[in-house]
Coordinates of C-alpha atoms in Angstrom, one line a residue:
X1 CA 19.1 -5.9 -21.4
X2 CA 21.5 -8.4 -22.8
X3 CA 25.0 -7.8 -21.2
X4 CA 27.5 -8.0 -24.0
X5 CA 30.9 -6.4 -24.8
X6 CA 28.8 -3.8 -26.7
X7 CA 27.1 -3.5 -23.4
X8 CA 30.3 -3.5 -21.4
X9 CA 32.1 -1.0 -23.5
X10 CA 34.8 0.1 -19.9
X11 CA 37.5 -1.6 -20.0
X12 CA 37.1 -4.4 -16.8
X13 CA 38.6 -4.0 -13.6
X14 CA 39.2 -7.9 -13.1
X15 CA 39.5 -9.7 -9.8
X16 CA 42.8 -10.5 -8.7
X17 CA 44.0 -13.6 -10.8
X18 CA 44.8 -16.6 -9.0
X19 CA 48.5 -17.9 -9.3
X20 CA 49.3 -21.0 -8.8
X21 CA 49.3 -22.4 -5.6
X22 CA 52.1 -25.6 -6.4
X23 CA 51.2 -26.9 -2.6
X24 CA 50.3 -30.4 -1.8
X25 CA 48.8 -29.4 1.9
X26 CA 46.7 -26.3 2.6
X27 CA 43.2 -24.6 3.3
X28 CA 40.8 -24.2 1.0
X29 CA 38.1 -22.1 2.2
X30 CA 34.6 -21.6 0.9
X31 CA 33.5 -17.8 1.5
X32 CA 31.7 -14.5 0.3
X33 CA 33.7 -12.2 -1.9
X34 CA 33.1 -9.1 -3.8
X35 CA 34.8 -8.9 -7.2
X36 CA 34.4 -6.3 -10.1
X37 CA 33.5 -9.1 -12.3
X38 CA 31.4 -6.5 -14.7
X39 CA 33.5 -3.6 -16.2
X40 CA 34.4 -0.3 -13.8
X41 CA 31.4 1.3 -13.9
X42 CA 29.2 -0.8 -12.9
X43 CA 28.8 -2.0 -9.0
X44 CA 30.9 -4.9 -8.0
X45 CA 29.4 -8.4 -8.0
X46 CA 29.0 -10.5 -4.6
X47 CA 30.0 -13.8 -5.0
X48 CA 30.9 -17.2 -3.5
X49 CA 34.5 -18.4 -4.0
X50 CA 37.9 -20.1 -3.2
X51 CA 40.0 -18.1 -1.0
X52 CA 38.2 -15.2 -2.1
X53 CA 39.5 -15.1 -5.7
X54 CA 37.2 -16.2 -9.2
X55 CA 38.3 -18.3 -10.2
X56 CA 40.0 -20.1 -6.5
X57 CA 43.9 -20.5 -6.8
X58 CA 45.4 -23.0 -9.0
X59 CA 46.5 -25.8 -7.8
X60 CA 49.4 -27.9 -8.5
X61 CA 50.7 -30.9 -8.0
X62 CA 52.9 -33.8 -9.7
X63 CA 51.8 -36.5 -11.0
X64 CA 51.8 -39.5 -8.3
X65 CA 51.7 -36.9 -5.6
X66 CA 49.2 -36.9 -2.4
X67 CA 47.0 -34.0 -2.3
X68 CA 45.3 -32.7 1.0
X69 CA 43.1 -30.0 0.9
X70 CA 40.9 -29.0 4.2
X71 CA 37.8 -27.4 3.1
X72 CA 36.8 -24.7 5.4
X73 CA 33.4 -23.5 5.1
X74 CA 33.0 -19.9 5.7
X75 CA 29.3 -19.4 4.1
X76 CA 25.9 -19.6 5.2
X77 CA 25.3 -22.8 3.4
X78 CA 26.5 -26.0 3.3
X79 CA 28.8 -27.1 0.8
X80 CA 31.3 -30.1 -1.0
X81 CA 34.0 -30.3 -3.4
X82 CA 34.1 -32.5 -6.5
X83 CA 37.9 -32.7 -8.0
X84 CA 36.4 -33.6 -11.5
X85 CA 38.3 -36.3 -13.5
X86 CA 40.4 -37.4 -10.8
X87 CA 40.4 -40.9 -10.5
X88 CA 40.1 -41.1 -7.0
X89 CA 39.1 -42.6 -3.5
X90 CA 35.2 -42.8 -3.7
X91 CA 35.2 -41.2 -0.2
X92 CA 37.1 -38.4 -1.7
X93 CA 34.7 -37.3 -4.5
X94 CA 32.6 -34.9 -2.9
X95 CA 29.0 -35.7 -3.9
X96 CA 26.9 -34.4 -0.8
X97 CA 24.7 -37.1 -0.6
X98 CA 26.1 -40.2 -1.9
X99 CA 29.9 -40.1 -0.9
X100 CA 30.3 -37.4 1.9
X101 CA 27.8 -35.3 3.9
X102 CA 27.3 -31.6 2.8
X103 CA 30.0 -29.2 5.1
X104 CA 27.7 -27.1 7.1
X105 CA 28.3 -23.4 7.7
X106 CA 31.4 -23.5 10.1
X107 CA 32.0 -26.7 9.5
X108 CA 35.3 -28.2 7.5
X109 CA 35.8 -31.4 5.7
X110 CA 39.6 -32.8 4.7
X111 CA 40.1 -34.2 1.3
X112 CA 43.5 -36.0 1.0
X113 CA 44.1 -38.0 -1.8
X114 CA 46.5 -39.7 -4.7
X115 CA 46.8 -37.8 -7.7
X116 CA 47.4 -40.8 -10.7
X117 CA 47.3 -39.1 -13.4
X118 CA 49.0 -36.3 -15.3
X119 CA 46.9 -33.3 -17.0
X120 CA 43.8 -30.9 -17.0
X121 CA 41.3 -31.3 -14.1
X122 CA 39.4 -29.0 -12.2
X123 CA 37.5 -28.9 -8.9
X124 CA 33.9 -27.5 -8.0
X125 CA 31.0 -27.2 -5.4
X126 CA 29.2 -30.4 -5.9
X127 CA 26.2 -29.3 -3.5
X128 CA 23.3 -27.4 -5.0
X129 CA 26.2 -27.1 -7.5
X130 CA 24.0 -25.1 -9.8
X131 CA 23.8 -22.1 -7.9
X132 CA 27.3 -22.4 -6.1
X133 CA 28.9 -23.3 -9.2
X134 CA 27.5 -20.4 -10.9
X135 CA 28.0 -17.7 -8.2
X136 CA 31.9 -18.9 -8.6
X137 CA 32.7 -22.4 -6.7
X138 CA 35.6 -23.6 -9.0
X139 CA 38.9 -23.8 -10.0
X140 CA 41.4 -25.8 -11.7
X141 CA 43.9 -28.8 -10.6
X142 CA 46.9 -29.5 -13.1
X143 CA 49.0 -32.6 -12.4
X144 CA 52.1 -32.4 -13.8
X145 CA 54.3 -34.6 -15.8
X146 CA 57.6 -35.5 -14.8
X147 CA 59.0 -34.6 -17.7
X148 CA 56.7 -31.6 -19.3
X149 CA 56.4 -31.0 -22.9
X150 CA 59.0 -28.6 -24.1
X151 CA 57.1 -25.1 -24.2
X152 CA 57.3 -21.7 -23.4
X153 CA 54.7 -21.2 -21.4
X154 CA 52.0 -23.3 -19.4
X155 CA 48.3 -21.0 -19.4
X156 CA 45.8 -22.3 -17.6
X157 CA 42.3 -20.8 -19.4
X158 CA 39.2 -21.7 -17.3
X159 CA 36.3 -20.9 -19.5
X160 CA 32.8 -19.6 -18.0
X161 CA 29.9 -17.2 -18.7
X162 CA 28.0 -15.3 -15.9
X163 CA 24.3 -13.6 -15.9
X164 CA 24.6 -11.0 -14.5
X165 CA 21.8 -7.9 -13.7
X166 CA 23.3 -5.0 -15.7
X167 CA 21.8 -2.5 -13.6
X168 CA 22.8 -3.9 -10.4
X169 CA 25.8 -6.0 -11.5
X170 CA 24.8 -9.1 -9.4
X171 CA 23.7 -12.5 -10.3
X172 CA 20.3 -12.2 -12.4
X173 CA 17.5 -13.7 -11.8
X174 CA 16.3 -17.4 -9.9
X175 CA 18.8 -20.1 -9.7
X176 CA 16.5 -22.8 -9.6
X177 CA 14.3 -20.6 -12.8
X178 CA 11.6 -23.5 -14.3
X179 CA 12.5 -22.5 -17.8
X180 CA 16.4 -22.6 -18.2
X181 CA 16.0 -26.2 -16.1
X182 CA 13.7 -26.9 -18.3
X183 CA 15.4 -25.9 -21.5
X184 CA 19.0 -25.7 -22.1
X185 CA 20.2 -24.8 -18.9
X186 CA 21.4 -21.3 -17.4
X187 CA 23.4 -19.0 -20.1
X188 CA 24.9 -16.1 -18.9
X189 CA 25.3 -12.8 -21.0
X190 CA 28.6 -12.1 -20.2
X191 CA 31.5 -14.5 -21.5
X192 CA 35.0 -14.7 -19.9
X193 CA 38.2 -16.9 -19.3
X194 CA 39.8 -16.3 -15.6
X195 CA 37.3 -14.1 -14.2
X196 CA 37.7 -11.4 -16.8
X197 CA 35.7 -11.0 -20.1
X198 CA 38.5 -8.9 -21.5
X199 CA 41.3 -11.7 -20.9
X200 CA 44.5 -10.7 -22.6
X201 CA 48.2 -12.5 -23.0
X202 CA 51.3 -11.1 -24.4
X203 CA 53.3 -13.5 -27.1
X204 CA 56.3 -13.3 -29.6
X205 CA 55.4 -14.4 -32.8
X206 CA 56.6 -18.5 -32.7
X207 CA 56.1 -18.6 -29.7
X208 CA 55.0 -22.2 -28.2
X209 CA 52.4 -22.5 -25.5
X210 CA 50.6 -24.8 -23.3
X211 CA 46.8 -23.7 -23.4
X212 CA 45.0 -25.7 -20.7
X213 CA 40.7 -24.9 -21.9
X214 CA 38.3 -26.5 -19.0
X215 CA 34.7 -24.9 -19.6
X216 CA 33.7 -24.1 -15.8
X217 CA 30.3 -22.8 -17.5
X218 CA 26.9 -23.8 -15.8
X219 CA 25.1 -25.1 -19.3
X220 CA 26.9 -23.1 -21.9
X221 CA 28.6 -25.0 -24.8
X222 CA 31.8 -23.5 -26.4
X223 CA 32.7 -24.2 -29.7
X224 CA 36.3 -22.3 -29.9
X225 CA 38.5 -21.2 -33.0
X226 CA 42.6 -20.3 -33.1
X227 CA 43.5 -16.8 -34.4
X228 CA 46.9 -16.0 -35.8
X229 CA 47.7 -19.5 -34.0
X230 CA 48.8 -22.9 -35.2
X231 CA 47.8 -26.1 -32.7
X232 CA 47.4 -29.1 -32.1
X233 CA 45.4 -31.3 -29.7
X234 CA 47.1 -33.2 -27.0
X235 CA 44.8 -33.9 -24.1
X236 CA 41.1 -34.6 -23.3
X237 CA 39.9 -34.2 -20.3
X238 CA 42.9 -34.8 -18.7
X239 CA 44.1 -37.8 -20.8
X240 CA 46.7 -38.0 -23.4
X241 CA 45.9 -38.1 -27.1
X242 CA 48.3 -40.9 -28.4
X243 CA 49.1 -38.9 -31.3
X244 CA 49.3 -34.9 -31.7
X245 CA 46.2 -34.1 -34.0
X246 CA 46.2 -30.9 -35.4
X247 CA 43.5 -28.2 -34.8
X248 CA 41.7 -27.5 -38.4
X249 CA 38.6 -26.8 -37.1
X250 CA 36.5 -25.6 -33.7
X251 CA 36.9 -27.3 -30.8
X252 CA 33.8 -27.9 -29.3
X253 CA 33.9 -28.0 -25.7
X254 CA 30.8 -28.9 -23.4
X255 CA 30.0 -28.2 -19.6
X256 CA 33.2 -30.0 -17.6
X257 CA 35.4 -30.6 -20.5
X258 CA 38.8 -30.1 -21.3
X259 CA 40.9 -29.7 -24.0
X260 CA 45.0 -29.5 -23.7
X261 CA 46.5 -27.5 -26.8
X262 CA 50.3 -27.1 -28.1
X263 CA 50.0 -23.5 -30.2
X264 CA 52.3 -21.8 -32.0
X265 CA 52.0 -18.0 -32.2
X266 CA 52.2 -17.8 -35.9
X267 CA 50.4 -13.9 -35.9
X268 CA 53.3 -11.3 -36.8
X269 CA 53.6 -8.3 -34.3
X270 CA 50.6 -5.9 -34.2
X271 CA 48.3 -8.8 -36.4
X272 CA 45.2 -9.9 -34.7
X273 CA 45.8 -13.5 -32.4
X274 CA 43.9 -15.3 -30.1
X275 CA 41.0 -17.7 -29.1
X276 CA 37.6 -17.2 -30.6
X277 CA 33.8 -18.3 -29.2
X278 CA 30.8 -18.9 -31.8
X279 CA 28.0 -16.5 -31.3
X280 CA 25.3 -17.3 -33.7
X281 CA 26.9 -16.7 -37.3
X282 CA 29.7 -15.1 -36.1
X283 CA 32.9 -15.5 -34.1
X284 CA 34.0 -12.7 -31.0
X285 CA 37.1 -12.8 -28.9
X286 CA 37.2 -14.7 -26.1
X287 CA 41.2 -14.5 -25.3
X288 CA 43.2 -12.0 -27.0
X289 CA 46.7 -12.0 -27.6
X290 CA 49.0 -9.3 -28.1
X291 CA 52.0 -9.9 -30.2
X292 CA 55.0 -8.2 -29.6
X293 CA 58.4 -9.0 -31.1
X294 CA 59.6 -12.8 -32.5
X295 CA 61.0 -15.4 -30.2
X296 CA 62.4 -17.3 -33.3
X297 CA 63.1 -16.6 -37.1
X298 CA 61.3 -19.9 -38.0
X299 CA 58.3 -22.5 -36.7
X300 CA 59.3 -25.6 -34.8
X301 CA 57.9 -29.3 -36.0
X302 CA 54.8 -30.3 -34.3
X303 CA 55.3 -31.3 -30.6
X304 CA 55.1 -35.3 -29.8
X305 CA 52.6 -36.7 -27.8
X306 CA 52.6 -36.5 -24.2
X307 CA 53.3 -39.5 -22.3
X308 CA 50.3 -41.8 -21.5
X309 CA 48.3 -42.4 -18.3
X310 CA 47.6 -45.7 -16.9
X311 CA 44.6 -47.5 -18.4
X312 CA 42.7 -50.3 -17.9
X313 CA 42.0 -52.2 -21.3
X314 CA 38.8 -53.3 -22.4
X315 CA 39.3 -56.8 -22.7
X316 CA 36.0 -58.8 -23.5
X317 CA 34.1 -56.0 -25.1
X318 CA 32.0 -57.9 -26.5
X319 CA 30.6 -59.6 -24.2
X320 CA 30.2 -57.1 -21.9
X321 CA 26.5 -56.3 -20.9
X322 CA 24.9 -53.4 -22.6
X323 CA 22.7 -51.4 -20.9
X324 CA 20.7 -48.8 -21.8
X325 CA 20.1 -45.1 -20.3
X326 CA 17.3 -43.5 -21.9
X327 CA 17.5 -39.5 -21.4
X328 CA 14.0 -38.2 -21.2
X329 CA 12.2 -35.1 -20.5
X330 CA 12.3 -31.2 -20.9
X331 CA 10.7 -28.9 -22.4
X332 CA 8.7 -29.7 -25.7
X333 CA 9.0 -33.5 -25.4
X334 CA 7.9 -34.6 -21.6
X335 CA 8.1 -37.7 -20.5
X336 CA 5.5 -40.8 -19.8
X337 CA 5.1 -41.2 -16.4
X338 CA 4.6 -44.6 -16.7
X339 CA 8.2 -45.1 -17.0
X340 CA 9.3 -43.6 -14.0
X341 CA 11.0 -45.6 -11.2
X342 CA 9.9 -45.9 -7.6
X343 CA 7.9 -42.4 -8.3
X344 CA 3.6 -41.9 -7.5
X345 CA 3.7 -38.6 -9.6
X346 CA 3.1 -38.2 -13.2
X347 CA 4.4 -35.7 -15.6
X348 CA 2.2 -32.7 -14.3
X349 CA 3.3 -33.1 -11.0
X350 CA 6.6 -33.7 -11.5
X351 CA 6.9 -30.3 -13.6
X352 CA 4.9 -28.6 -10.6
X353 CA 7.8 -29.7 -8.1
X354 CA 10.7 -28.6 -10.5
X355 CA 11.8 -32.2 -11.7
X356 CA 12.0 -31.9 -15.7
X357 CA 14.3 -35.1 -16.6
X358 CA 14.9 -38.7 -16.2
X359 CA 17.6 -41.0 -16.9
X360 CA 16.6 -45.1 -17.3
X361 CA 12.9 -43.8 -16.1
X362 CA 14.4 -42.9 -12.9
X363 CA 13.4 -38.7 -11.4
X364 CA 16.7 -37.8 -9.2
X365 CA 19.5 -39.9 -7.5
X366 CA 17.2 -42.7 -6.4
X367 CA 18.1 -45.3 -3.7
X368 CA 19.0 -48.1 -6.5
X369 CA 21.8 -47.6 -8.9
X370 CA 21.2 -47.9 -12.6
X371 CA 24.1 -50.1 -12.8
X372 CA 26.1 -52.8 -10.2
X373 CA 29.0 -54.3 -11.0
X374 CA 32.0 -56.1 -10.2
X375 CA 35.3 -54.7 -9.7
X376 CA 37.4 -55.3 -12.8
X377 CA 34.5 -55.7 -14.9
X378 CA 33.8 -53.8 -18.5
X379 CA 30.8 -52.2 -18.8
X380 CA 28.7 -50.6 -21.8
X381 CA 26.4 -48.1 -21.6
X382 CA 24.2 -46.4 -24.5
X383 CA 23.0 -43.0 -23.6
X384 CA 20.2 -42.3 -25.9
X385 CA 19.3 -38.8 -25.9
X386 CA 15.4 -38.5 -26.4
X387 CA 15.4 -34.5 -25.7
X388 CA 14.9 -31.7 -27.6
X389 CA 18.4 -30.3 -26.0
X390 CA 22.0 -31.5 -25.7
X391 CA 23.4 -32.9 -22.6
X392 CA 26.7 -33.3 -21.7
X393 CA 27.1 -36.8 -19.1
X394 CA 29.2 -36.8 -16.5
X395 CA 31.2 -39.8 -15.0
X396 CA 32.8 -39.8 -11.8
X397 CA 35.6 -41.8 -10.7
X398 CA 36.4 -43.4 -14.2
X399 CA 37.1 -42.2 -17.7
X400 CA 35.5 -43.8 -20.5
X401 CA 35.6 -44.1 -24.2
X402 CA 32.8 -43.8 -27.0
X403 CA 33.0 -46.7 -29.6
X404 CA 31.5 -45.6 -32.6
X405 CA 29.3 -48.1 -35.2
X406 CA 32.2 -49.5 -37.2
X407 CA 33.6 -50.7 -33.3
X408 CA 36.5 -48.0 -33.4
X409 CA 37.1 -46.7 -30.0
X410 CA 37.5 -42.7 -29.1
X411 CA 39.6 -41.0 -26.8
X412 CA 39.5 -41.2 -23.0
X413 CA 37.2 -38.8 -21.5
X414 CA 35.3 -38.2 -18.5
X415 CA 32.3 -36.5 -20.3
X416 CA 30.6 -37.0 -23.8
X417 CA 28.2 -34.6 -25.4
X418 CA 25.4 -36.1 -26.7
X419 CA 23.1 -34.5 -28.9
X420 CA 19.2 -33.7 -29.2
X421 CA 17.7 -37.4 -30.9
X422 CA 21.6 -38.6 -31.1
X423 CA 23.0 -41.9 -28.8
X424 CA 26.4 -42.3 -27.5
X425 CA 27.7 -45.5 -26.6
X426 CA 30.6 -45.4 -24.1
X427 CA 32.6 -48.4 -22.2
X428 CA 34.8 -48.5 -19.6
X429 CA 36.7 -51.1 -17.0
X430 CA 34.9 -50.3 -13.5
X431 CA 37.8 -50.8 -11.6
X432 CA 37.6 -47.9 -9.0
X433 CA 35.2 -49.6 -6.2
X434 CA 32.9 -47.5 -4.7
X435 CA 29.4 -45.3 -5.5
X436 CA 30.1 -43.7 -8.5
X437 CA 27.7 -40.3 -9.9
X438 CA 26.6 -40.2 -13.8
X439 CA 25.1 -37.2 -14.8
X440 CA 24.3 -34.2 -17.3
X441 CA 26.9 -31.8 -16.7
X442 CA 24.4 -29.1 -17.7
X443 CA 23.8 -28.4 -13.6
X444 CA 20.1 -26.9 -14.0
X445 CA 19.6 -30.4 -15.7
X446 CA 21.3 -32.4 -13.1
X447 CA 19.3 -30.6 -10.1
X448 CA 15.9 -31.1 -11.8
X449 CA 16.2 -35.0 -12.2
X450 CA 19.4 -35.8 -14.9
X451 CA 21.1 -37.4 -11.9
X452 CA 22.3 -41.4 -11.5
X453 CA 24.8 -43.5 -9.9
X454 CA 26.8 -46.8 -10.9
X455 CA 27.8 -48.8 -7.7
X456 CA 31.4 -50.9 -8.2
X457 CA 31.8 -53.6 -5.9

């Protein structure tokens, strides 16, 4: 049985929302909850979370601040946390494995670190982050500007989907299942924003809000549409857009993305308002806004941009090697295991042991990075993406930017989606030494072989 809102016809009984926490110091501890994720009427879900709430608290910092969280790990696994986007100390970044040792049960790890840039990140289980992420290991990081944009409010909208069991109301199914590693990845048939799949704000009509999207989902892509709303695009993935542009269209966000939104509540009182989520030829709400009353007679002029992160230019682009990550694998195409790196196992065998991809030829982290370079260097890389499915790649450590055929360069980000049979080309200035993770944000697809590292020396 497919667990929709047609499915889910109670009204939910949401787990408590997390506020912001605005500390710079603290615990963060890594335990079993139960929440009412599904609606009343169905059994509570066990799950794995941040200081027992899904998602974990908010946290909040300023921009230039020193964050210090000590992760305190209250399951019966190990664990790790990855603060995604943050350029930060390689030591810092969580990756069990390549940066840090997995936290065993009992055990607790302190992250302490410098928080450079202003905007939208988030932070999740980077251990077995497939299942942990999906049984609720995240939460979101905002770094304040000093001066913030001048709006009404400041909502923070982390996006996720969760499959759930509808007669039991837990997690459905394998974690590690052959055929959604295989294919596109773990979906879930329940679709939500904050831990609720009936997520609801109050508005006046004009009024202006800060709406902070971050897709938390395991492998789902959402492609999102304003109702009763006027916006415009500020921020990707935590980096400034240097000019407003304004939303005409859906905004497609992929596993580990963010988008930052200006909106103007433009929906008179009692008119339908929100933010809408494609499902198949059709649109459903995702976030619904009630509108009561009018905060202002008239509109205000579109908001300016917000102020700009440091960056690293890309000085002698083109001469900068090019080097090219071929993304191979999956269900209906395979891959030639003559091409694999360092492994004795063809195709067959691979499938047999759960490993479905390969980036450059290479089956899992590997010993050797794909790419080692010099501090301060620019670096090219062409993802060619020789799947039947989308992936969305993943860098740590750095942001990047696409450059398009004509040599124009795209925003910052720290993860591109690239499509089945399509190529991206991204560049960046490696300038943050250390062991640096690049991988398919879909985490079924990272866990089954779509995993590499860049080492910056």
């Amino acid at each position: 049985m497919t667990m929709t809102r047609r499915v889910f016809c109670a009204a939910l009984a949401a787990a408590p929302l997390a506020r912001p926490a605005g500390a710079a110091e603290g615990a963060l501890t890594a335990q079993e909850a139960t929440v009412q994720l599904a609606p009343k009427g169905y059994a509570a879900t066990r799950i794995w979370s941040y200081d027992g709430t899904l998602p974990g608290p908010v946290i909040r910092a300023g921009q230039g601040s020193h964050l210090r969280r000590r992760l305190i790990n209250a399951l019966p696994v190990p664990t790790s946390v990855h603060w995604h986007g943050i350029r930060i100390d390689n030591a810092m970044d969580g990756v069990a494995g390549l940066t840090q040792q997995a936290v065993p049960p009992g055990g607790s790890f302190d992250y302490a670190f410098d928080l450079p840039d202003a905007g939208t990140f988030w932070y999740h289980a980077h251990t077995r982050s497939m299942e942990q992420v999906a049984r609720g290991l995240s939460g979101a990081l905002i770094v304040e500007e000093a001066t913030p944009p001048d709006v009404d409010r400041d909502e923070v909208l982390l996006i996720d989907d969760w499959l759930l069991d509808p007669e039991t109301g837990q997690f459905a199914g394998d974690f590690s299942n052959p055929m959604m590693q295989s294919h596109a990845g773990r979906t879930g048939n329940l679709e939500g924003i904050n831990g609720r799949h009936d997520f609801t704000l109050s508005a006046r009509q004009n009024e202006r809000m800060r709406l902070r999207l971050i897709n938390g989902a395991n492998a789902r892509i959402f492609a999102l549409r304003l109702d009763g709303l006027r916006g415009w695009t500020v921020a990707l993935d935590g980096m400034p857009l240097p000019g407003v542009q304004p939303v005409t269209g859906p905004i497609v966000l992929a596993p580990g993305q963010r988008a930052d939104l200006i909106v103007d509540v433009t929906a008179a009182e009692g008119s339908p308002a929100g933010l809408l989520f494609a499902v198949g030829d059709g649109w459903r709400a995702l976030a619904e806004i009630a509108v009561t009353g009018r905060i202002a007679r008239t509109p205000r002029a579109a908001p300016p941009p917000l102020p700009p992160n440091r960056e690293a230019p890309l000085n002698g682009l083109a001469d900068a090697p090019l080097r090219e990550m071929r993304i191979e694998g999956g269900a209906m195409r395979g891959m030639d295991g003559a091409r694999f790196q360092g492994r004795d196992m063809g195709w067959d065998e691979l499938v047999r042991n759960g490993r479905f991809w390969a980036l450059a030829g290479q089956v899992g982290l590997g010993e050797a990075p794909f790419a080692s370079v010099s501090q301060g260097e620019t670096l090219r890389i062409r993802l060619a993406n020789d799947t039947a499915f989308p992936h969305a790649m993943h860098l740590h450590g750095m942001h990047f930017r696409t450059l398009a055929a004509d040599g124009t360069h795209g925003p910052l980000r720290d993860t591109v989606l690239v499509g089945a049979g399509e190529a991206a080309e991204i560049a960046f200035v490696a300038d943050n030494p250390g062991k640096w993770l690049l991988h398919c944000h879909m985490l079924g697809h990272a866990a089954s072989g779509m995993t590499s590292w860049i080492r910056v020396a």
